[in-house]
Amino acid sequence: MVGIGPDTEAPVGQMRLADFDLKDRVFIVTGGARGLGLSLAEALVETGGNVYCFDREPQADERWQETARRAAKWGGSLHYRQQDVQDTDGLNRTIAEIADKHHRLDGVVAAAGVQQLCPAAEYSREDVARMMDINYTGVMMTAASAARQMFKYKCHGSMCLIASMSGSVANKGLISPVYNSSKAAVIQLARNLAMEWSPIRPDGTGGIRVNCISPGHILTPMVRKNFEEVPGLQQKWESENMMGRLAETSEFKGAALFLLSNASSFMTGNNLVIDGGHTSW
C-alpha cells in the first residue's frame, strides 16, 4: 500500500493552519529537560500535543517547569520522565506505558546527545563506545521502541531525529571526530527507517515518516561548555556562517512542528539542514 496522504476530512480552510494542529496527539522528546530538546517539545505543546520529555536528569530545569505551566493555555500538556536512552529495557517500559495510557503514540523527537572534545589519536575505546551508545544506539533504540507501539495501535505518524551539520562536514576549530561520525550515522539511519516504515502495510501498520534536522551551531549548554574549553571558538563559528551569529534553540521549533505534523505529509527520508548558511559556502 502507499504511504499515508493528507486527511481529506481535515478542516483545511475552516481553521487557521489546520495542517499544523497536533491536538490530542502524543509525542516523546528525548533530551527534553533543557536546551534544544525542550524548545522542540514546546513547539509540539503549543499546537495542542501531549508531550513526554525524557532525560537522564532527576529533574528538568526551571525553564521546563515554566513551559509546563503554560501548556494548558496552549491546549497541550507537558510531562517529564527520568529516562536514560542507554537503558533500553527502561526505555521500552516507559514508552509502552505512555502508549498504553493514551492508546496511541504519534511521534518522536530524538534529541538526546553528548559531545566530547578529544584528538582522534587520544580517544579510548570506552569513550568511543559511550558516545556512540548515546548518540546513535540511543536514537535507534528510541525509534524502534516507539515504532513497536505505533504498530501496535496502528498510528501513522512521524519521527524527527536530531542530527547535525557536523554529520555532513567537519567543524573548523573543533576536534570532535566521534560526535561528527555519530551524527552522520543518524542521518543514514533516518533514510533506512523511512524506507522500512513509511509504506502502509496490508495490516494497517506503518505509515511512519522519518526525517532528520541537522542544526548548525546553537547556543546550548553543551556548546557553551565547548566555548569554555576552546578560547575564541565562538567568534570563529560566528564568522563561518552567512548570518554572522549562532542560533537560538527556539529557531528550530518551526522545523520540528513541520516534520511532526500533517504539513510535511509527503516528506520522509530527508535531512533538513538549518545552519545559517554555514555549509553553503
Short mmCIF file of C-alpha atoms in Angstrom, two decimals:
data_model
loop_
_atom_site.label_atom_id
_atom_site.label_comp_id
_atom_site.label_asym_id
_atom_site.label_seq_id
_atom_site.Cartn_x
_atom_site.Cartn_y
_atom_site.Cartn_z
CA MET A 1 0.00 0.00 0.00
CA VAL A 2 1.09 3.59 -0.45
CA GLY A 3 2.15 5.87 2.37
CA ILE A 4 -0.47 7.91 4.17
CA GLY A 5 -1.55 11.09 2.41
CA PRO A 6 -3.36 14.24 3.53
CA ASP A 7 -6.51 13.73 5.56
CA THR A 8 -9.40 14.66 3.27
CA GLU A 9 -11.62 15.12 6.34
CA ALA A 10 -9.29 17.64 7.99
CA PRO A 11 -10.88 21.09 8.38
CA VAL A 12 -8.50 22.79 5.96
CA GLY A 13 -9.82 26.23 5.11
CA GLN A 14 -12.08 26.22 8.18
CA MET A 15 -9.34 26.51 10.77
CA ARG A 16 -6.16 28.56 10.79
CA LEU A 17 -3.08 26.47 9.93
CA ALA A 18 -5.01 23.21 10.26
CA ASP A 19 -2.12 21.17 8.87
CA PHE A 20 -0.06 22.10 11.93
CA ASP A 21 -2.70 21.19 14.51
CA LEU A 22 -1.48 18.46 16.91
CA LYS A 23 -4.48 18.35 19.24
CA ASP A 24 -4.83 15.02 21.08
CA ARG A 25 -1.66 13.58 19.54
CA VAL A 26 1.01 12.03 21.77
CA PHE A 27 4.74 12.57 21.37
CA ILE A 28 8.03 11.68 23.06
CA VAL A 29 11.04 14.00 23.08
CA THR A 30 14.35 12.63 24.32
CA GLY A 31 16.89 15.07 25.72
CA GLY A 32 13.89 17.19 26.67
CA ALA A 33 14.96 18.55 30.06
CA ARG A 34 16.61 21.64 28.60
CA GLY A 35 18.23 23.15 25.54
CA LEU A 36 17.18 22.18 22.04
CA GLY A 37 15.05 19.21 23.14
CA LEU A 38 12.91 21.42 25.38
CA SER A 39 12.44 24.03 22.65
CA LEU A 40 11.24 21.35 20.24
CA ALA A 41 8.88 19.99 22.89
CA GLU A 42 7.46 23.49 23.30
CA ALA A 43 6.61 23.61 19.60
CA LEU A 44 4.52 20.45 19.91
CA VAL A 45 2.79 21.54 23.11
CA GLU A 46 1.94 24.98 21.73
CA THR A 47 -0.08 23.35 18.95
CA GLY A 48 -2.03 21.01 21.22
CA GLY A 49 0.25 17.99 21.55
CA ASN A 50 0.62 15.84 24.66
CA VAL A 51 4.39 15.67 25.06
CA TYR A 52 6.54 13.46 27.27
CA CYS A 53 10.10 14.71 27.76
CA PHE A 54 12.73 12.08 28.57
CA ASP A 55 16.10 12.89 30.09
CA ARG A 56 18.60 11.25 32.41
CA GLU A 57 18.48 14.17 34.87
CA PRO A 58 16.42 13.58 38.04
CA GLN A 59 14.52 16.81 37.38
CA ALA A 60 14.07 19.15 34.47
CA ASP A 61 15.37 22.70 34.80
CA GLU A 62 13.43 25.84 35.70
CA ARG A 63 12.56 26.69 32.09
CA TRP A 64 10.90 23.30 31.67
CA GLN A 65 8.69 23.99 34.69
CA GLU A 66 7.58 27.31 33.21
CA THR A 67 6.77 25.63 29.90
CA ALA A 68 4.70 23.00 31.70
CA ARG A 69 2.73 25.72 33.49
CA ARG A 70 1.84 27.38 30.17
CA ALA A 71 0.96 24.12 28.40
CA ALA A 72 -2.69 24.05 29.45
CA LYS A 73 -3.24 27.51 27.97
CA TRP A 74 -1.99 26.22 24.62
CA GLY A 75 -4.24 23.17 24.71
CA GLY A 76 -1.45 20.61 25.11
CA SER A 77 0.30 19.02 28.07
CA LEU A 78 3.93 18.54 29.08
CA HIS A 79 5.21 15.68 31.23
CA TYR A 80 8.68 14.69 32.45
CA ARG A 81 10.13 11.21 32.76
CA GLN A 82 13.62 10.50 34.06
CA GLN A 83 14.76 8.05 31.41
CA ASP A 84 18.26 7.45 30.07
CA VAL A 85 18.32 6.36 26.41
CA GLN A 86 21.16 3.97 27.29
CA ASP A 87 18.74 1.97 29.45
CA THR A 88 16.96 0.08 26.67
CA ASP A 89 14.76 -2.01 28.96
CA GLY A 90 13.64 1.08 30.85
CA LEU A 91 13.10 2.94 27.61
CA ASN A 92 10.86 0.17 26.29
CA ARG A 93 8.83 0.09 29.50
CA THR A 94 8.36 3.85 29.69
CA ILE A 95 7.36 4.22 26.04
CA ALA A 96 4.94 1.29 26.31
CA GLU A 97 3.34 2.78 29.45
CA ILE A 98 2.74 6.09 27.68
CA ALA A 99 1.30 4.46 24.57
CA ASP A 100 -0.94 2.16 26.62
CA LYS A 101 -2.21 5.09 28.69
CA HIS A 102 -3.32 7.04 25.62
CA HIS A 103 -3.92 4.07 23.31
CA ARG A 104 -1.75 5.80 20.75
CA LEU A 105 1.68 7.24 20.01
CA ASP A 106 2.03 9.70 17.16
CA GLY A 107 5.69 10.58 17.00
CA VAL A 108 9.13 11.07 18.44
CA VAL A 109 11.81 13.73 18.52
CA ALA A 110 15.14 12.03 19.30
CA ALA A 111 17.32 14.87 20.60
CA ALA A 112 19.41 13.22 23.33
CA GLY A 113 23.14 13.50 22.63
CA VAL A 114 26.55 14.23 24.12
CA GLN A 115 29.75 15.83 22.92
CA GLN A 116 33.40 15.15 23.79
CA LEU A 117 36.32 17.20 22.51
CA CYS A 118 39.35 14.97 22.04
CA PRO A 119 42.01 14.40 19.37
CA ALA A 120 41.28 11.21 17.46
CA ALA A 121 44.59 9.58 18.43
CA GLU A 122 43.78 10.03 22.13
CA TYR A 123 40.29 8.53 22.23
CA SER A 124 39.83 5.47 24.38
CA ARG A 125 37.67 2.59 23.23
CA GLU A 126 35.39 3.24 26.20
CA ASP A 127 34.85 6.89 25.26
CA VAL A 128 34.01 5.99 21.67
CA ALA A 129 31.58 3.30 22.80
CA ARG A 130 29.86 5.65 25.26
CA MET A 131 29.34 8.42 22.71
CA MET A 132 28.05 6.08 20.04
CA ASP A 133 25.81 4.37 22.59
CA ILE A 134 24.06 7.65 23.40
CA ASN A 135 24.22 9.50 20.08
CA TYR A 136 23.48 6.60 17.73
CA THR A 137 22.32 3.48 19.56
CA GLY A 138 20.11 5.56 21.87
CA VAL A 139 18.41 7.13 18.85
CA MET A 140 17.98 3.74 17.18
CA MET A 141 16.51 2.13 20.29
CA THR A 142 14.19 5.08 20.91
CA ALA A 143 12.89 4.96 17.35
CA ALA A 144 12.48 1.18 17.37
CA SER A 145 10.69 1.16 20.71
CA ALA A 146 8.32 3.91 19.59
CA ALA A 147 7.68 2.20 16.26
CA ARG A 148 6.60 -1.00 18.01
CA GLN A 149 3.94 0.96 19.91
CA MET A 150 2.87 2.82 16.78
CA PHE A 151 2.50 -0.53 15.02
CA LYS A 152 0.51 -1.89 17.97
CA TYR A 153 -2.02 0.95 17.85
CA LYS A 154 -1.77 1.40 14.06
CA CYS A 155 -0.78 5.03 14.41
CA HIS A 156 0.51 6.67 11.25
CA GLY A 157 2.88 9.35 12.46
CA SER A 158 6.29 10.91 12.17
CA MET A 159 9.75 10.82 13.73
CA CYS A 160 12.35 13.57 13.78
CA LEU A 161 15.93 12.52 14.54
CA ILE A 162 18.25 15.33 15.60
CA ALA A 163 21.48 15.02 13.66
CA SER A 164 23.83 17.94 12.96
CA MET A 165 25.54 19.68 10.10
CA SER A 166 28.57 18.03 11.74
CA GLY A 167 27.29 14.78 10.24
CA SER A 168 28.00 16.21 6.78
CA VAL A 169 31.05 18.43 7.31
CA ALA A 170 33.97 18.69 9.74
CA ASN A 171 33.71 21.58 12.19
CA LYS A 172 36.54 24.04 11.78
CA GLY A 173 38.26 24.63 15.09
CA LEU A 174 36.54 21.80 16.92
CA ILE A 175 38.16 18.38 17.26
CA SER A 176 35.21 16.03 17.68
CA PRO A 177 35.59 13.06 15.31
CA VAL A 178 33.32 10.67 17.19
CA TYR A 179 30.48 13.16 17.67
CA ASN A 180 30.57 14.06 13.98
CA SER A 181 30.63 10.38 12.99
CA SER A 182 27.69 9.60 15.26
CA LYS A 183 25.63 12.33 13.62
CA ALA A 184 26.48 11.05 10.15
CA ALA A 185 25.19 7.67 11.30
CA VAL A 186 21.93 9.25 12.47
CA ILE A 187 21.37 10.83 9.04
CA GLN A 188 21.82 7.45 7.37
CA LEU A 189 19.62 5.79 10.00
CA ALA A 190 16.76 8.14 9.17
CA ARG A 191 16.92 7.19 5.49
CA ASN A 192 16.78 3.48 6.30
CA LEU A 193 13.99 3.73 8.87
CA ALA A 194 12.00 5.85 6.43
CA MET A 195 12.41 3.22 3.72
CA GLU A 196 11.23 0.48 6.06
CA TRP A 197 8.42 2.21 7.96
CA SER A 198 6.89 4.82 5.61
CA PRO A 199 4.71 2.46 3.50
CA ILE A 200 1.43 1.32 5.00
CA ARG A 201 1.29 -2.47 5.22
CA PRO A 202 -1.74 -4.65 4.46
CA ASP A 203 -2.48 -4.96 8.19
CA GLY A 204 -2.61 -1.16 8.58
CA THR A 205 0.73 -0.75 10.34
CA GLY A 206 3.47 1.50 9.05
CA GLY A 207 2.81 4.97 7.69
CA ILE A 208 5.64 6.34 9.87
CA ARG A 209 7.65 9.09 8.22
CA VAL A 210 11.23 9.56 9.43
CA ASN A 211 13.33 12.67 8.83
CA CYS A 212 16.33 14.47 10.33
CA ILE A 213 17.05 18.01 11.36
CA SER A 214 20.71 18.97 11.04
CA PRO A 215 21.22 22.16 13.02
CA GLY A 216 24.22 24.41 12.71
CA HIS A 217 25.88 25.88 15.78
CA ILE A 218 23.34 26.59 18.52
CA LEU A 219 23.78 28.36 21.85
CA THR A 220 23.04 25.35 24.08
CA PRO A 221 24.60 24.43 27.45
CA MET A 222 26.76 21.84 25.64
CA VAL A 223 28.05 24.40 23.14
CA ARG A 224 28.72 26.99 25.83
CA LYS A 225 30.90 24.38 27.52
CA ASN A 226 32.81 23.99 24.22
CA PHE A 227 33.44 27.73 24.23
CA GLU A 228 34.94 27.47 27.72
CA GLU A 229 37.24 24.68 26.57
CA VAL A 230 38.36 26.35 23.32
CA PRO A 231 39.11 30.10 23.59
CA GLY A 232 38.00 32.10 20.56
CA LEU A 233 35.78 29.31 19.24
CA GLN A 234 32.54 31.32 19.48
CA GLN A 235 33.94 34.17 17.40
CA LYS A 236 35.29 31.71 14.83
CA TRP A 237 31.98 29.93 14.44
CA GLU A 238 30.07 33.20 14.18
CA SER A 239 32.31 34.25 11.29
CA GLU A 240 31.85 30.94 9.45
CA ASN A 241 28.17 31.25 8.55
CA MET A 242 26.37 33.71 6.30
CA MET A 243 24.41 35.33 9.12
CA GLY A 244 27.38 36.09 11.35
CA ARG A 245 25.78 34.71 14.50
CA LEU A 246 24.85 31.48 16.24
CA ALA A 247 21.33 30.09 16.51
CA GLU A 248 19.00 30.14 19.49
CA THR A 249 17.20 26.89 20.30
CA SER A 250 13.83 28.50 19.58
CA GLU A 251 14.78 28.91 15.90
CA PHE A 252 14.24 25.18 15.29
CA LYS A 253 10.71 24.95 16.68
CA GLY A 254 9.05 25.60 13.33
CA ALA A 255 11.06 22.86 11.64
CA ALA A 256 10.12 20.29 14.28
CA LEU A 257 6.45 21.24 14.09
CA PHE A 258 6.57 20.95 10.29
CA LEU A 259 8.12 17.47 10.42
CA LEU A 260 5.81 16.12 13.14
CA SER A 261 2.59 17.50 11.62
CA ASN A 262 0.50 16.88 8.50
CA ALA A 263 2.23 19.85 6.89
CA SER A 264 5.06 17.52 5.83
CA SER A 265 2.90 14.57 4.78
CA PHE A 266 4.95 13.89 1.62
CA MET A 267 8.37 14.24 3.25
CA THR A 268 10.33 11.25 4.52
CA GLY A 269 13.91 10.02 4.47
CA ASN A 270 15.20 13.58 4.29
CA ASN A 271 17.70 15.71 6.17
CA LEU A 272 16.68 19.31 6.83
CA VAL A 273 19.84 21.41 7.24
CA ILE A 274 19.32 24.62 9.24
CA ASP A 275 22.74 26.19 9.72
CA GLY A 276 22.62 29.90 8.88
CA GLY A 277 24.30 29.11 5.57
CA HIS A 278 27.37 27.54 7.19
CA THR A 279 27.56 24.63 4.74
CA SER A 280 26.52 26.67 1.69
CA TRP A 281 29.87 28.35 1.02
#
